PDB file of C-alpha atoms and ligand atoms in Angstrom:
ATOM      1  CA  MET A   1      76.966 -92.696 -11.973  1.00 52.00           C
ATOM      2  CA  LYS A   2      80.136 -90.549 -12.753  1.00 55.00           C
ATOM      3  CA  LYS A   3      78.747 -89.857 -16.690  1.00 58.00           C
ATOM      4  CA  PHE A   4      75.899 -88.721 -14.550  1.00 56.00           C
ATOM      5  CA  PHE A   5      78.005 -85.976 -12.707  1.00 55.00           C
ATOM      6  CA  ALA A   6      79.894 -85.227 -15.941  1.00 58.00           C
ATOM      7  CA  ILE A   7      76.579 -84.608 -17.848  1.00 56.00           C
ATOM      8  CA  LEU A   8      75.354 -82.399 -14.468  1.00 54.00           C
ATOM      9  CA  MET A   9      78.734 -80.365 -14.508  1.00 56.00           C
ATOM     10  CA  ALA A  10      78.418 -79.451 -18.399  1.00 57.00           C
ATOM     11  CA  ALA A  11      74.911 -78.514 -18.230  1.00 56.00           C
ATOM     12  CA  VAL A  12      75.707 -75.971 -14.718  1.00 54.00           C
ATOM     13  CA  LEU A  13      78.468 -74.988 -16.941  1.00 51.00           C
ATOM     14  CA  VAL A  14      76.325 -73.983 -20.237  1.00 52.00           C
ATOM     15  CA  MET A  15      73.653 -72.210 -17.967  1.00 52.00           C
ATOM     16  CA  THR A  16      76.382 -70.275 -16.177  1.00 48.00           C
ATOM     17  CA  MET A  17      77.832 -68.813 -19.913  1.00 48.00           C
ATOM     18  CA  ALA A  18      74.165 -68.408 -21.101  1.00 47.00           C
ATOM     19  CA  ALA A  19      73.627 -66.292 -17.767  1.00 45.00           C
ATOM     20  CA  CYS A  20      76.892 -64.223 -18.233  1.00 42.00           C
ATOM     21  CA  ALA A  21      75.961 -63.337 -21.879  1.00 41.00           C
ATOM     22  CA  GLY A  22      72.820 -62.793 -20.670  1.00 39.00           C
ATOM     23  CA  GLU A  23      73.680 -59.906 -18.373  1.00 38.00           C
ATOM     24  CA  GLY A  24      76.514 -58.479 -20.634  1.00 35.00           C
ATOM     25  CA  SER A  25      73.999 -57.977 -23.471  1.00 39.00           C
ATOM     26  CA  ASN A  26      70.809 -57.154 -22.521  1.00 45.00           C
ATOM     27  CA  ASN A  27      70.034 -60.883 -22.743  1.00 51.00           C
ATOM     28  CA  GLY A  28      71.337 -61.653 -26.059  1.00 56.00           C
ATOM     29  CA  SER A  29      69.735 -58.596 -27.732  1.00 68.00           C
ATOM     30  CA  GLY A  30      71.673 -55.605 -27.195  1.00 83.00           C
ATOM     31  CA  LEU A  31      68.740 -53.684 -27.873  1.00 90.00           C
ATOM     32  CA  ASN A  32      66.995 -51.139 -25.847  1.00 94.00           C
ATOM     33  CA  THR A  33      63.382 -51.711 -24.824  1.00 96.00           C
ATOM     34  CA  VAL A  34      60.817 -50.520 -22.271  1.00 96.00           C
ATOM     35  CA  GLU A  35      61.586 -53.473 -20.372  1.00 96.00           C
ATOM     36  CA  LYS A  36      65.417 -54.861 -20.110  1.00 95.00           C
ATOM     37  CA  GLY A  37      64.700 -58.664 -22.365  1.00 96.00           C
ATOM     38  CA  VAL A  38      61.479 -57.808 -23.071  1.00 97.00           C
ATOM     39  CA  LEU A  39      59.426 -56.929 -25.665  1.00 98.00           C
ATOM     40  CA  VAL A  40      56.439 -55.279 -25.129  1.00 98.00           C
ATOM     41  CA  MET A  41      53.498 -55.296 -27.800  1.00 98.00           C
ATOM     42  CA  ALA A  42      50.720 -52.809 -27.591  1.00 98.00           C
ATOM     43  CA  THR A  43      47.552 -54.659 -29.217  1.00 98.00           C
ATOM     44  CA  ASN A  44      43.329 -54.629 -28.787  1.00 97.00           C
ATOM     45  CA  ALA A  45      42.646 -58.189 -28.519  1.00 97.00           C
ATOM     46  CA  GLU A  46      39.092 -57.785 -30.129  1.00 95.00           C
ATOM     47  CA  PHE A  47      40.245 -58.493 -33.507  1.00 96.00           C
ATOM     48  CA  PRO A  48      40.135 -61.945 -34.719  1.00 95.00           C
ATOM     49  CA  PRO A  49      42.195 -63.590 -36.109  1.00 97.00           C
ATOM     50  CA  TYR A  50      44.824 -61.258 -35.762  1.00 98.00           C
ATOM     51  CA  GLU A  51      44.366 -60.848 -31.850  1.00 98.00           C
ATOM     52  CA  TYR A  52      41.850 -62.395 -29.470  1.00 97.00           C
ATOM     53  CA  ARG A  53      41.487 -64.242 -26.072  1.00 97.00           C
ATOM     54  CA  GLU A  54      41.365 -67.967 -25.837  1.00 96.00           C
ATOM     55  CA  GLY A  55      40.689 -68.156 -21.983  1.00 96.00           C
ATOM     56  CA  GLU A  56      43.197 -65.624 -20.530  1.00 94.00           C
ATOM     57  CA  THR A  57      45.779 -65.760 -23.353  1.00 97.00           C
ATOM     58  CA  ILE A  58      45.892 -63.763 -26.394  1.00 98.00           C
ATOM     59  CA  VAL A  59      46.520 -65.464 -29.398  1.00 98.00           C
ATOM     60  CA  GLY A  60      46.033 -64.907 -32.933  1.00 98.00           C
ATOM     61  CA  ILE A  61      48.201 -64.175 -35.840  1.00 98.00           C
ATOM     62  CA  ASP A  62      50.024 -60.887 -34.939  1.00 98.00           C
ATOM     63  CA  ALA A  63      50.448 -62.474 -31.413  1.00 98.00           C
ATOM     64  CA  GLU A  64      52.399 -65.059 -33.135  1.00 98.00           C
ATOM     65  CA  ILE A  65      54.770 -62.850 -35.655  1.00 98.00           C
ATOM     66  CA  ALA A  66      55.650 -60.762 -32.684  1.00 98.00           C
ATOM     67  CA  GLU A  67      56.399 -63.975 -30.526  1.00 98.00           C
ATOM     68  CA  ALA A  68      58.533 -65.049 -33.634  1.00 98.00           C
ATOM     69  CA  ILE A  69      60.108 -61.711 -33.482  1.00 98.00           C
ATOM     70  CA  ALA A  70      60.731 -61.558 -29.904  1.00 98.00           C
ATOM     71  CA  LYS A  71      62.681 -64.839 -30.075  1.00 97.00           C
ATOM     72  CA  LYS A  72      64.881 -63.550 -33.039  1.00 97.00           C
ATOM     73  CA  LEU A  73      66.076 -60.327 -30.965  1.00 97.00           C
ATOM     74  CA  GLY A  74      66.610 -62.962 -27.764  1.00 96.00           C
ATOM     75  CA  LEU A  75      63.637 -61.034 -26.149  1.00 97.00           C
ATOM     76  CA  THR A  76      60.780 -62.212 -24.216  1.00 97.00           C
ATOM     77  CA  LEU A  77      57.257 -61.262 -25.357  1.00 98.00           C
ATOM     78  CA  ARG A  78      54.878 -59.541 -23.150  1.00 98.00           C
ATOM     79  CA  ILE A  79      51.490 -58.343 -24.483  1.00 98.00           C
ATOM     80  CA  GLU A  80      49.746 -55.564 -23.573  1.00 98.00           C
ATOM     81  CA  ASP A  81      45.889 -55.106 -24.014  1.00 98.00           C
ATOM     82  CA  MET A  82      44.696 -51.718 -24.425  1.00 97.00           C
ATOM     83  CA  GLU A  83      41.819 -49.898 -26.714  1.00 95.00           C
ATOM     84  CA  PHE A  84      42.560 -49.723 -30.308  1.00 96.00           C
ATOM     85  CA  ASP A  85      42.700 -45.750 -29.732  1.00 93.00           C
ATOM     86  CA  SER A  86      45.806 -46.019 -27.288  1.00 96.00           C
ATOM     87  CA  ILE A  87      48.393 -48.013 -29.102  1.00 97.00           C
ATOM     88  CA  ILE A  88      49.734 -45.503 -31.299  1.00 97.00           C
ATOM     89  CA  SER A  89      50.469 -43.626 -27.977  1.00 97.00           C
ATOM     90  CA  ALA A  90      51.558 -46.349 -26.180  1.00 98.00           C
ATOM     91  CA  VAL A  91      54.212 -46.729 -28.926  1.00 98.00           C
ATOM     92  CA  LYS A  92      54.770 -43.034 -29.251  1.00 96.00           C
ATOM     93  CA  GLY A  93      55.234 -42.788 -25.438  1.00 95.00           C
ATOM     94  CA  GLY A  94      57.564 -45.484 -24.810  1.00 94.00           C
ATOM     95  CA  LYS A  95      55.216 -48.031 -22.728  1.00 97.00           C
ATOM     96  CA  ALA A  96      55.356 -50.238 -25.892  1.00 98.00           C
ATOM     97  CA  ASP A  97      58.106 -51.330 -27.814  1.00 98.00           C
ATOM     98  CA  VAL A  98      55.972 -52.322 -30.731  1.00 98.00           C
ATOM     99  CA  GLY A  99      52.148 -52.263 -31.708  1.00 98.00           C
ATOM    100  CA  LEU A 100      50.602 -54.978 -33.475  1.00 98.00           C
ATOM    101  CA  ALA A 101      46.967 -54.787 -34.342  1.00 98.00           C
ATOM    102  CA  GLY A 102      45.996 -55.728 -37.813  1.00 98.00           C
ATOM    103  CA  MET A 103      46.941 -52.051 -38.071  1.00 98.00           C
ATOM    104  CA  THR A 104      47.058 -49.876 -41.321  1.00 98.00           C
ATOM    105  CA  VAL A 105      49.718 -47.865 -42.337  1.00 98.00           C
ATOM    106  CA  THR A 106      48.317 -44.268 -42.831  1.00 97.00           C
ATOM    107  CA  ASP A 107      49.563 -41.171 -43.508  1.00 96.00           C
ATOM    108  CA  GLU A 108      48.588 -39.733 -40.215  1.00 95.00           C
ATOM    109  CA  ARG A 109      50.082 -42.518 -37.837  1.00 97.00           C
ATOM    110  CA  LEU A 110      53.338 -42.099 -39.940  1.00 97.00           C
ATOM    111  CA  GLU A 111      53.376 -38.783 -38.495  1.00 97.00           C
ATOM    112  CA  GLU A 112      53.344 -40.544 -34.975  1.00 97.00           C
ATOM    113  CA  VAL A 113      55.365 -43.672 -35.493  1.00 97.00           C
ATOM    114  CA  ASN A 114      57.467 -45.648 -37.980  1.00 96.00           C
ATOM    115  CA  PHE A 115      56.134 -48.759 -39.534  1.00 97.00           C
ATOM    116  CA  SER A 116      57.780 -52.028 -40.464  1.00 98.00           C
ATOM    117  CA  ALA A 117      57.503 -53.564 -43.866  1.00 97.00           C
ATOM    118  CA  SER A 118      53.749 -54.660 -44.380  1.00 98.00           C
ATOM    119  CA  TYR A 119      53.020 -58.620 -43.345  1.00 97.00           C
ATOM    120  CA  ALA A 120      49.517 -58.837 -44.376  1.00 97.00           C
ATOM    121  CA  THR A 121      46.714 -57.099 -46.595  1.00 96.00           C
ATOM    122  CA  GLY A 122      43.250 -55.973 -45.160  1.00 96.00           C
ATOM    123  CA  VAL A 123      40.056 -54.712 -46.633  1.00 97.00           C
ATOM    124  CA  GLN A 124      37.612 -52.901 -45.180  1.00 98.00           C
ATOM    125  CA  VAL A 125      34.075 -54.452 -45.831  1.00 98.00           C
ATOM    126  CA  VAL A 126      30.451 -53.539 -45.131  1.00 98.00           C
ATOM    127  CA  ILE A 127      28.448 -56.075 -42.536  1.00 98.00           C
ATOM    128  CA  VAL A 128      24.584 -55.579 -42.923  1.00 98.00           C
ATOM    129  CA  THR A 129      21.624 -57.354 -41.981  1.00 98.00           C
ATOM    130  CA  GLU A 130      20.965 -60.164 -44.384  1.00 97.00           C
ATOM    131  CA  ASP A 131      17.178 -58.414 -45.086  1.00 96.00           C
ATOM    132  CA  SER A 132      19.180 -54.900 -45.448  1.00 97.00           C
ATOM    133  CA  LYS A 133      18.304 -52.602 -48.229  1.00 96.00           C
ATOM    134  CA  ILE A 134      22.310 -51.823 -48.748  1.00 97.00           C
ATOM    135  CA  THR A 135      23.574 -54.179 -51.371  1.00 96.00           C
ATOM    136  CA  SER A 136      26.702 -52.194 -52.145  1.00 96.00           C
ATOM    137  CA  VAL A 137      29.357 -50.135 -50.759  1.00 96.00           C
ATOM    138  CA  ASP A 138      28.075 -47.726 -53.296  1.00 96.00           C
ATOM    139  CA  ASP A 139      24.774 -47.541 -51.319  1.00 97.00           C
ATOM    140  CA  LEU A 140      26.247 -45.701 -48.825  1.00 97.00           C
ATOM    141  CA  PHE A 141      27.491 -42.710 -50.827  1.00 95.00           C
ATOM    142  CA  ALA A 142      24.477 -42.244 -52.606  1.00 93.00           C
ATOM    143  CA  GLU A 143      22.598 -38.463 -52.174  1.00 91.00           C
ATOM    144  CA  GLY A 144      20.495 -38.627 -49.724  1.00 91.00           C
ATOM    145  CA  ALA A 145      21.194 -42.056 -48.245  1.00 93.00           C
ATOM    146  CA  ASN A 146      21.543 -40.981 -44.669  1.00 96.00           C
ATOM    147  CA  HIS A 147      22.836 -44.235 -43.313  1.00 98.00           C
ATOM    148  CA  THR A 148      23.928 -44.581 -39.907  1.00 98.00           C
ATOM    149  CA  ILE A 149      27.310 -46.527 -40.053  1.00 98.00           C
ATOM    150  CA  GLY A 150      29.173 -48.356 -36.900  1.00 98.00           C
ATOM    151  CA  VAL A 151      32.604 -48.090 -36.879  1.00 98.00           C
ATOM    152  CA  GLN A 152      35.380 -49.238 -34.206  1.00 96.00           C
ATOM    153  CA  LEU A 153      36.731 -45.855 -33.030  1.00 95.00           C
ATOM    154  CA  SER A 154      39.940 -44.628 -34.285  1.00 95.00           C
ATOM    155  CA  THR A 155      40.399 -47.040 -37.095  1.00 97.00           C
ATOM    156  CA  THR A 156      40.768 -46.665 -40.331  1.00 98.00           C
ATOM    157  CA  GLY A 157      36.808 -47.466 -41.193  1.00 98.00           C
ATOM    158  CA  ASP A 158      36.486 -44.732 -38.552  1.00 98.00           C
ATOM    159  CA  ILE A 159      38.623 -42.444 -40.616  1.00 97.00           C
ATOM    160  CA  TYR A 160      37.416 -43.253 -43.967  1.00 97.00           C
ATOM    161  CA  THR A 161      33.594 -43.379 -43.584  1.00 98.00           C
ATOM    162  CA  THR A 162      33.931 -39.786 -41.140  1.00 98.00           C
ATOM    163  CA  GLY A 163      35.500 -38.181 -44.322  1.00 96.00           C
ATOM    164  CA  ASP A 164      33.464 -39.866 -47.169  1.00 96.00           C
ATOM    165  CA  ILE A 165      29.879 -40.012 -45.613  1.00 97.00           C
ATOM    166  CA  GLU A 166      29.767 -37.903 -42.472  1.00 97.00           C
ATOM    167  CA  ASP A 167      31.521 -34.792 -43.267  1.00 97.00           C
ATOM    168  CA  ALA A 168      30.217 -35.156 -46.974  1.00 96.00           C
ATOM    169  CA  GLY A 169      26.853 -34.824 -45.354  1.00 96.00           C
ATOM    170  CA  LEU A 170      25.430 -38.202 -46.519  1.00 97.00           C
ATOM    171  CA  GLY A 171      24.986 -40.157 -43.280  1.00 97.00           C
ATOM    172  CA  THR A 172      25.921 -40.627 -39.732  1.00 98.00           C
ATOM    173  CA  ILE A 173      28.882 -42.462 -37.672  1.00 98.00           C
ATOM    174  CA  GLU A 174      28.420 -44.410 -34.462  1.00 98.00           C
ATOM    175  CA  ARG A 175      31.605 -45.297 -32.988  1.00 98.00           C
ATOM    176  CA  TYR A 176      32.430 -47.997 -30.696  1.00 96.00           C
ATOM    177  CA  ASN A 177      35.328 -49.055 -28.536  1.00 93.00           C
ATOM    178  CA  LYS A 178      34.631 -52.729 -30.208  1.00 93.00           C
ATOM    179  CA  GLY A 179      34.219 -54.069 -33.231  1.00 95.00           C
ATOM    180  CA  ALA A 180      31.680 -56.512 -31.497  1.00 96.00           C
ATOM    181  CA  ASP A 181      29.974 -53.742 -29.838  1.00 97.00           C
ATOM    182  CA  ALA A 182      29.281 -52.296 -33.626  1.00 98.00           C
ATOM    183  CA  VAL A 183      28.134 -55.734 -34.476  1.00 98.00           C
ATOM    184  CA  MET A 184      25.737 -55.868 -31.350  1.00 98.00           C
ATOM    185  CA  ALA A 185      23.902 -52.605 -32.210  1.00 98.00           C
ATOM    186  CA  LEU A 186      23.507 -53.891 -35.928  1.00 98.00           C
ATOM    187  CA  LYS A 187      22.054 -56.886 -34.473  1.00 97.00           C
ATOM    188  CA  SER A 188      19.376 -54.878 -32.486  1.00 97.00           C
ATOM    189  CA  GLY A 189      18.627 -52.678 -35.417  1.00 97.00           C
ATOM    190  CA  LYS A 190      20.300 -49.398 -33.827  1.00 98.00           C
ATOM    191  CA  ILE A 191      22.834 -48.921 -36.674  1.00 98.00           C
ATOM    192  CA  ASP A 192      22.211 -49.894 -40.705  1.00 98.00           C
ATOM    193  CA  CYS A 193      25.858 -51.103 -41.496  1.00 98.00           C
ATOM    194  CA  VAL A 194      29.092 -51.654 -40.212  1.00 98.00           C
ATOM    195  CA  VAL A 195      32.288 -50.870 -41.611  1.00 98.00           C
ATOM    196  CA  ILE A 196      35.319 -53.065 -40.460  1.00 98.00           C
ATOM    197  CA  ASP A 197      38.392 -54.988 -41.635  1.00 98.00           C
ATOM    198  CA  ASN A 198      37.355 -58.451 -43.423  1.00 97.00           C
ATOM    199  CA  GLU A 199      39.086 -60.963 -41.154  1.00 96.00           C
ATOM    200  CA  PRO A 200      37.427 -59.875 -38.148  1.00 97.00           C
ATOM    201  CA  ALA A 201      33.854 -59.087 -40.263  1.00 97.00           C
ATOM    202  CA  LYS A 202      34.497 -62.727 -41.314  1.00 97.00           C
ATOM    203  CA  ALA A 203      34.326 -64.051 -37.500  1.00 95.00           C
ATOM    204  CA  PHE A 204      31.850 -61.823 -36.354  1.00 96.00           C
ATOM    205  CA  VAL A 205      29.474 -63.081 -38.948  1.00 97.00           C
ATOM    206  CA  ALA A 206      30.461 -66.219 -38.312  1.00 96.00           C
ATOM    207  CA  ALA A 207      29.265 -65.839 -34.768  1.00 96.00           C
ATOM    208  CA  ASN A 208      26.225 -64.163 -35.300  1.00 96.00           C
ATOM    209  CA  GLU A 209      23.022 -65.206 -37.332  1.00 96.00           C
ATOM    210  CA  GLY A 210      21.263 -63.070 -39.687  1.00 97.00           C
ATOM    211  CA  LEU A 211      24.554 -60.831 -41.050  1.00 98.00           C
ATOM    212  CA  LYS A 212      26.169 -60.890 -44.270  1.00 98.00           C
ATOM    213  CA  ILE A 213      29.388 -59.364 -45.509  1.00 98.00           C
ATOM    214  CA  LEU A 214      28.409 -57.439 -48.886  1.00 98.00           C
ATOM    215  CA  GLU A 215      30.530 -58.394 -51.799  1.00 96.00           C
ATOM    216  CA  THR A 216      31.830 -54.913 -53.044  1.00 94.00           C
ATOM    217  CA  GLU A 217      34.508 -53.866 -50.902  1.00 94.00           C
ATOM    218  CA  TYR A 218      35.394 -50.308 -49.615  1.00 95.00           C
ATOM    219  CA  ILE A 219      39.365 -50.119 -49.581  1.00 96.00           C
ATOM    220  CA  THR A 220      42.471 -52.410 -49.275  1.00 97.00           C
ATOM    221  CA  GLU A 221      45.087 -51.519 -46.860  1.00 96.00           C
ATOM    222  CA  ASP A 222      48.457 -52.710 -45.486  1.00 98.00           C
ATOM    223  CA  TYR A 223      49.233 -53.641 -42.050  1.00 98.00           C
ATOM    224  CA  ALA A 224      52.389 -53.444 -40.448  1.00 98.00           C
ATOM    225  CA  ILE A 225      54.036 -53.032 -37.041  1.00 98.00           C
ATOM    226  CA  ALA A 226      54.085 -49.870 -35.368  1.00 98.00           C
ATOM    227  CA  MET A 227      57.327 -48.636 -33.545  1.00 97.00           C
ATOM    228  CA  PRO A 228      58.291 -45.630 -31.615  1.00 96.00           C
ATOM    229  CA  LYS A 229      60.546 -43.141 -33.987  1.00 96.00           C
ATOM    230  CA  SER A 230      62.677 -42.409 -30.887  1.00 94.00           C
ATOM    231  CA  ASN A 231      64.594 -45.518 -31.140  1.00 94.00           C
ATOM    232  CA  THR A 232      65.507 -46.447 -34.433  1.00 93.00           C
ATOM    233  CA  ALA A 233      68.138 -49.364 -33.487  1.00 94.00           C
ATOM    234  CA  LEU A 234      64.775 -51.330 -32.437  1.00 95.00           C
ATOM    235  CA  ALA A 235      62.708 -50.438 -35.415  1.00 95.00           C
ATOM    236  CA  GLU A 236      65.304 -51.624 -37.541  1.00 95.00           C
ATOM    237  CA  ALA A 237      65.994 -54.929 -35.376  1.00 97.00           C
ATOM    238  CA  VAL A 238      62.442 -55.630 -35.706  1.00 97.00           C
ATOM    239  CA  ASP A 239      62.199 -54.957 -39.206  1.00 97.00           C
ATOM    240  CA  LYS A 240      64.799 -56.774 -40.219  1.00 97.00           C
ATOM    241  CA  ALA A 241      63.551 -60.092 -38.313  1.00 98.00           C
ATOM    242  CA  LEU A 242      59.988 -59.223 -39.510  1.00 98.00           C
ATOM    243  CA  GLN A 243      61.419 -59.642 -43.039  1.00 98.00           C
ATOM    244  CA  GLU A 244      63.625 -62.443 -42.906  1.00 98.00           C
ATOM    245  CA  LEU A 245      60.177 -64.187 -41.169  1.00 98.00           C
ATOM    246  CA  ILE A 246      58.407 -62.916 -44.169  1.00 98.00           C
ATOM    247  CA  ALA A 247      61.320 -64.194 -46.591  1.00 98.00           C
ATOM    248  CA  ASP A 248      61.590 -67.860 -45.057  1.00 97.00           C
ATOM    249  CA  GLY A 249      57.234 -68.376 -44.870  1.00 97.00           C
ATOM    250  CA  THR A 250      56.864 -68.337 -41.582  1.00 98.00           C
ATOM    251  CA  VAL A 251      54.447 -65.575 -41.762  1.00 98.00           C
ATOM    252  CA  GLN A 252      52.518 -66.800 -44.265  1.00 97.00           C
ATOM    253  CA  LYS A 253      52.579 -70.158 -42.219  1.00 97.00           C
ATOM    254  CA  ILE A 254      51.455 -68.365 -39.356  1.00 98.00           C
ATOM    255  CA  ILE A 255      48.909 -66.636 -41.690  1.00 97.00           C
ATOM    256  CA  ASP A 256      47.570 -69.842 -42.970  1.00 96.00           C
ATOM    257  CA  LYS A 257      46.972 -71.142 -39.634  1.00 96.00           C
ATOM    258  CA  TYR A 258      44.246 -68.752 -39.034  1.00 96.00           C
ATOM    259  CA  ILE A 259      42.713 -68.205 -42.111  1.00 94.00           C
ATOM    260  CA  SER A 260      41.568 -70.900 -44.219  1.00 83.00           C
ATOM    261  CA  ALA A 261      42.100 -70.038 -48.159  1.00 69.00           C
ATOM    262  CA  GLU A 262      39.093 -69.519 -49.870  1.00 57.00           C
TER     263      GLU A 262
HETATM  264  N1  LIG B 301      42.933 -52.188 -40.055  1.00 53.24           N
HETATM  265  C1  LIG B 301      42.655 -50.873 -38.996  1.00 53.24           C
HETATM  266  C2  LIG B 301      43.064 -49.896 -38.593  1.00 53.24           C
HETATM  267  O1  LIG B 301      44.122 -50.190 -38.701  1.00 53.24           O
HETATM  268  C3  LIG B 301      41.427 -51.536 -37.835  1.00 53.24           C
HETATM  269  C4  LIG B 301      42.709 -52.191 -36.743  1.00 53.24           C
HETATM  270  C5  LIG B 301      41.835 -52.771 -35.515  1.00 53.24           C
HETATM  271  O2  LIG B 301      40.618 -52.530 -35.320  1.00 53.24           O
HETATM  272  N2  LIG B 301      42.159 -53.579 -34.697  1.00 53.24           N
HETATM  273  O3  LIG B 301      42.842 -49.304 -38.036  1.00 53.24           O
END
């Protein structure tokens, strides 16, 4: 009984010390975040296997990387689900600390936010119906091709096809809020193909009969974490944590958990 009380007292003491440390230094992190002690991640949970819903919970590669970063920084992770189109402005406007959404680093986005080191590679691919006359990416750029191409609004798929195809008068772009909606439109014959990142493409093709991914690729790109330009201390801390997680193999382990090697 005496021993039990000794352990209990020791536990209470440790807990009290932990609580004090937390109060004195912003829950251990000392970082200025949108909400004290919390790392708010903006995402669009429509992008398997990087972020998607399993019941009410948002899971995926980005969710787990953010969780590992938050843990390293002594913060609790909170994920805010929003339109892909709103993520950059949420980060820029002080509503989120980080944006993880399989987000490609582009020059335009670099004007709005900072990016961490890259933690994954994405490839823009083309989904078509199995009987499609489109057999290669080049078919989309052919003179008089005039295809209707589905993309997710404001993604790099939208940006590239708008520049390369619509502005060049070679076809029309249909923009959807969700990649899955573009895929549904393709299935029902409203559009001729979908340009989207390879991993969600694989997930959508696996979940829908009669579709395939063209073997030729549109473009390869780097995914990174978007962070506010105004909070350099946070940006540096997040980047450092990410680089450590890359170096010690944690990031690769998380990716391997969701993406099986081909
Ligand atoms: N990688 C693409 C982009 O950054 C698509 C990301 C997404 O749809 N979540 O625009």
